CSV table of N, CA and C in Angstrom, one decimal:
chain,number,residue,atom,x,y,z
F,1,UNK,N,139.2,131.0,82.9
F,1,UNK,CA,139.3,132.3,83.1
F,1,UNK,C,139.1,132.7,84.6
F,2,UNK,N,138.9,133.8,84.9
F,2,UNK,CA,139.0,134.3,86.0
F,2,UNK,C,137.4,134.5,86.8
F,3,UNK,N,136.2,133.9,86.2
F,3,UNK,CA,135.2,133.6,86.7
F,3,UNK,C,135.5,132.4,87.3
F,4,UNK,N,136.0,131.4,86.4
F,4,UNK,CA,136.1,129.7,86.7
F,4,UNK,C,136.8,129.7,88.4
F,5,UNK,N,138.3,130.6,88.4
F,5,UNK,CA,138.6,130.4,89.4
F,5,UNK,C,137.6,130.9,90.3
F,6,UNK,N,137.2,132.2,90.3
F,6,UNK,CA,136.6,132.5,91.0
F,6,UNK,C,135.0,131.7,92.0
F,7,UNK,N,134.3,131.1,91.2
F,7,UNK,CA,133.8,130.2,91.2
F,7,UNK,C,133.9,128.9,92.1
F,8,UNK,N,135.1,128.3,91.7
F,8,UNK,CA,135.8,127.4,92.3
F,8,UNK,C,135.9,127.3,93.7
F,9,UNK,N,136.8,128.7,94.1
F,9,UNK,CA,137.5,129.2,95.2
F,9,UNK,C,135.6,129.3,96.0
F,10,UNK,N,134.9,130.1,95.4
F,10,UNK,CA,133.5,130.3,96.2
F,10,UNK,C,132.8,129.2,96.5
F,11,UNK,N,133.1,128.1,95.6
F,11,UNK,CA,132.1,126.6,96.0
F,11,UNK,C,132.6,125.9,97.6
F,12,UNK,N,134.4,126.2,97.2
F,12,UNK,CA,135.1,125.6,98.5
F,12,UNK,C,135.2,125.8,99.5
F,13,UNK,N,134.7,127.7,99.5
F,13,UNK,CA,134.7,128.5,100.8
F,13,UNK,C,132.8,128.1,101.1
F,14,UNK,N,132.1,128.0,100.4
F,14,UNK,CA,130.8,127.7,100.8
F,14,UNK,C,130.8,126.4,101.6
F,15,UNK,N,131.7,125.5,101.2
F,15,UNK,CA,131.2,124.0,101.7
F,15,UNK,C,132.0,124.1,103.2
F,16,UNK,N,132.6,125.0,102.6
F,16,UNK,CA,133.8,124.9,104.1
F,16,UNK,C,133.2,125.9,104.9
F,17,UNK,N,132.4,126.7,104.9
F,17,UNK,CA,131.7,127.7,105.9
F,17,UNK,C,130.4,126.9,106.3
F,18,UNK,N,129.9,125.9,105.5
F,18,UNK,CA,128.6,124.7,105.8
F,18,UNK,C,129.5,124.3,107.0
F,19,UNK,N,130.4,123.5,106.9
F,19,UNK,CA,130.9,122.5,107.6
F,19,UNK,C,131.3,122.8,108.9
F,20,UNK,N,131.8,124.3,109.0
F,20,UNK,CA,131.9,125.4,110.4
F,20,UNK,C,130.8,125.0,111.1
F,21,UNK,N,129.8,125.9,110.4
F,21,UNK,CA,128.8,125.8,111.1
F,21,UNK,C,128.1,124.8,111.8
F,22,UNK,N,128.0,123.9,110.9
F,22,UNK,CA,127.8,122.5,111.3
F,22,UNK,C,128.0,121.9,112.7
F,23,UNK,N,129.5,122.3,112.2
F,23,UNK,CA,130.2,121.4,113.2
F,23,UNK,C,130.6,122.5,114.7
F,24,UNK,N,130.3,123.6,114.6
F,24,UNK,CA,130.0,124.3,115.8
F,24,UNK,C,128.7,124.1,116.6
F,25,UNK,N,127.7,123.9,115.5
F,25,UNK,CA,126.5,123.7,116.3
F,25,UNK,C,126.5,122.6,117.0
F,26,UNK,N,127.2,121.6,116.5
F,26,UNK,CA,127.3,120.1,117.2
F,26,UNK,C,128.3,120.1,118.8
F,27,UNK,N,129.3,121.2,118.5
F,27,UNK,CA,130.0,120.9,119.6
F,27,UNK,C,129.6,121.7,120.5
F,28,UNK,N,129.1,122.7,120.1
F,28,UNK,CA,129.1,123.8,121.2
F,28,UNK,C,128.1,123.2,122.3
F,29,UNK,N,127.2,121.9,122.0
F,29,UNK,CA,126.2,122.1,123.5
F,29,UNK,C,127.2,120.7,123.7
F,30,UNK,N,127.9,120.5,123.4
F,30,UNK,CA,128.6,119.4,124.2
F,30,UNK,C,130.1,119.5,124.7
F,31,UNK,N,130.7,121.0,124.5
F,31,UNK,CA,131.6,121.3,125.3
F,31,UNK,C,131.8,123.3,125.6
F,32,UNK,N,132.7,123.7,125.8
F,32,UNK,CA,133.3,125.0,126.5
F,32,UNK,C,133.0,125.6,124.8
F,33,UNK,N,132.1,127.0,124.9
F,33,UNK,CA,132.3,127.6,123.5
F,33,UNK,C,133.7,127.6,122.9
F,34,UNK,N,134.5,128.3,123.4
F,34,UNK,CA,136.0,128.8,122.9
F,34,UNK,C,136.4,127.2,122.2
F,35,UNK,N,136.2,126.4,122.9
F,35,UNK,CA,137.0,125.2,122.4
F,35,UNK,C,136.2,124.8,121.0
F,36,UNK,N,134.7,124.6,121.3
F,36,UNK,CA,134.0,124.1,120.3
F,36,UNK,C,134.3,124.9,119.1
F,37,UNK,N,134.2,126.5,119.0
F,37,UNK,CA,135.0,127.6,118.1
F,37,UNK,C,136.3,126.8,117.1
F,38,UNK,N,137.4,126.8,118.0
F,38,UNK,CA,138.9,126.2,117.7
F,38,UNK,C,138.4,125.1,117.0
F,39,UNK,N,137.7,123.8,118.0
F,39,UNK,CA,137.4,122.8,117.0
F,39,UNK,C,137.1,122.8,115.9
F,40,UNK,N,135.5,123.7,115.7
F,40,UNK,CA,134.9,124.0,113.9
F,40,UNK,C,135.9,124.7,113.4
F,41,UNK,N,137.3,126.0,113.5
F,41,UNK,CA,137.8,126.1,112.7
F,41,UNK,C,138.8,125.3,112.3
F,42,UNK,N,139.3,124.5,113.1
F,42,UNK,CA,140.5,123.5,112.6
F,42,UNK,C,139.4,122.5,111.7
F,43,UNK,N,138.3,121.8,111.6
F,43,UNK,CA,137.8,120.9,111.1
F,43,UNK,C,137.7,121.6,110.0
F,44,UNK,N,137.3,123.0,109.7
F,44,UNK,CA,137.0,123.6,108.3
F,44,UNK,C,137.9,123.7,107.3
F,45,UNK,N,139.1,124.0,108.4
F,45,UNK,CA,140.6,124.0,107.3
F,45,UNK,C,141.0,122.4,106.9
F,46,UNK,N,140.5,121.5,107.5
F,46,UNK,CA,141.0,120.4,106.9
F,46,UNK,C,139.9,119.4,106.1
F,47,UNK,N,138.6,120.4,106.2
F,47,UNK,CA,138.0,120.2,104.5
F,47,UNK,C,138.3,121.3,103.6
F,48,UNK,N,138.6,122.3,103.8
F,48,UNK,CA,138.8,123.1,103.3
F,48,UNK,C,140.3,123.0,102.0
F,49,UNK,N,141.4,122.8,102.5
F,49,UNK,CA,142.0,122.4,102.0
F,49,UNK,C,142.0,121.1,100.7
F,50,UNK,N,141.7,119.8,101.0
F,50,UNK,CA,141.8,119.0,99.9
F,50,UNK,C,140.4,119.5,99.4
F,51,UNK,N,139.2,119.9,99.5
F,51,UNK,CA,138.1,120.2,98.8
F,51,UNK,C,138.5,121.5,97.7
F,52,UNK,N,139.5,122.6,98.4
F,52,UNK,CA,140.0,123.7,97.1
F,52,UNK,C,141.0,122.9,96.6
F,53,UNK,N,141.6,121.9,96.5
F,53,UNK,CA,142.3,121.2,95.4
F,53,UNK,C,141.6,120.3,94.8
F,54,UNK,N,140.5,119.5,95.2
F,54,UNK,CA,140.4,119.0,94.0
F,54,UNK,C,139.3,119.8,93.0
F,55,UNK,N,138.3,120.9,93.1
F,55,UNK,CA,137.7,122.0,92.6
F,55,UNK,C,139.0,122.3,92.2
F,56,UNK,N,139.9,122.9,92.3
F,56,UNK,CA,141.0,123.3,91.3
F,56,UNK,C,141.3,124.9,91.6
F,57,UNK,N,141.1,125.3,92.8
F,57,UNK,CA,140.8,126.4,93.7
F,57,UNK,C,141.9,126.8,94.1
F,58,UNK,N,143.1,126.2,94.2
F,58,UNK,CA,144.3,126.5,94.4
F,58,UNK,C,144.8,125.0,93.6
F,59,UNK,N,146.0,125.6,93.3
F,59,UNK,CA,146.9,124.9,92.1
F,59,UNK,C,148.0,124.3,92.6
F,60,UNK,N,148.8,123.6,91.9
F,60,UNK,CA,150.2,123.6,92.4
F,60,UNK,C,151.1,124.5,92.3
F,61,UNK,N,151.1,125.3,91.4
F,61,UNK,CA,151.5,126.7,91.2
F,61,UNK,C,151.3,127.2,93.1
F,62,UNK,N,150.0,127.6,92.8
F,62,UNK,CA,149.8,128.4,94.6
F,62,UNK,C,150.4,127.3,95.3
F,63,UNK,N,150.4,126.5,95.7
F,63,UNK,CA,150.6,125.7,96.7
F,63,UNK,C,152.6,125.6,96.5
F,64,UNK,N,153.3,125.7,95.6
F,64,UNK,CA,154.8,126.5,95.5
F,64,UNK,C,155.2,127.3,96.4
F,65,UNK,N,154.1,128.4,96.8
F,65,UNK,CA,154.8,129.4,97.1
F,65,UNK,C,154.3,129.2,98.6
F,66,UNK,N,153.5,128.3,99.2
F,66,UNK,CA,153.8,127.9,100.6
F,66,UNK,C,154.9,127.8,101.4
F,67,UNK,N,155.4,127.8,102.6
F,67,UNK,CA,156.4,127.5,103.5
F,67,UNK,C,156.8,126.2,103.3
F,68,UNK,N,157.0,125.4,102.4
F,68,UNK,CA,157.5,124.3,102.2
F,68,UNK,C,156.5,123.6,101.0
F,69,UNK,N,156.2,124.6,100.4
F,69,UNK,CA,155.2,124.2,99.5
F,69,UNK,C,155.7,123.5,97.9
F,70,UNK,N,157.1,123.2,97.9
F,70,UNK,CA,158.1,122.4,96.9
F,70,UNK,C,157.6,121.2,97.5
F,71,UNK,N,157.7,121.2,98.7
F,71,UNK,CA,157.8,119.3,99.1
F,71,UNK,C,156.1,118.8,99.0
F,72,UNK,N,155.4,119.6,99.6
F,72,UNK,CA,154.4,119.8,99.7
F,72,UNK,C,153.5,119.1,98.4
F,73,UNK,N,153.6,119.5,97.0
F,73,UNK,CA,153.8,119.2,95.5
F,73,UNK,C,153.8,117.8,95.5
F,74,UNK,N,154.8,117.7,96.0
F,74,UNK,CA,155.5,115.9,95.8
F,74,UNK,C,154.3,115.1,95.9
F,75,UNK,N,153.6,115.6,97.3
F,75,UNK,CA,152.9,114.7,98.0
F,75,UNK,C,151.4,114.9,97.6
F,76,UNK,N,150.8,116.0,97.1
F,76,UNK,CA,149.5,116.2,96.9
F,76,UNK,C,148.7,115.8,95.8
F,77,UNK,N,147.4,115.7,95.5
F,77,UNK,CA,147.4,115.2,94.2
F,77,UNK,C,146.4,116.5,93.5
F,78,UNK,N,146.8,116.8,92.2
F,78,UNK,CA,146.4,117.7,91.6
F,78,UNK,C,145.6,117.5,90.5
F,79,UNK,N,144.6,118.1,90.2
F,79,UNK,CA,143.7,117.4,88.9
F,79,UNK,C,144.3,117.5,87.9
């Protein structure tokens, strides 16, 4: 139902807002804030992503309706 997803979607945004932070605190004293920023968000979207697929946080359904999200399908794996 609609807790489950909800749920889901909140586990994947938690682990992916850990991992921001994380990983901003690590870069920032070892480079230019703005960059270290860029860095933690590009590193969050790319836990972020396969972590809400395999929680089941986005579907293949959602993932359809992406910019290329037919081909996209082919290639991902879904629980």
């Amino acid at each position: 139902g609609i807790i489950g997803v909800l749920w889901r979607g909140a586990v994947a945004t938690f682990v992916m807002g850990f991992f921001a932070r994380g990983s901003y605190a690590f870069l920032v004293d070892r480079m230019d804030g703005r960059i270290a920023t860029l860095l933690a968000i590009v590193l969050a979207v790319v836990v972020y992503f396969p972590l809400a697929l395999a929680v089941g946080a986005v579907t293949k359904e959602d993932v359809k309706h992406l910019p290329l999200g037919r081909k996209l399908t082919k290639f991902l794996p879904f629980p």
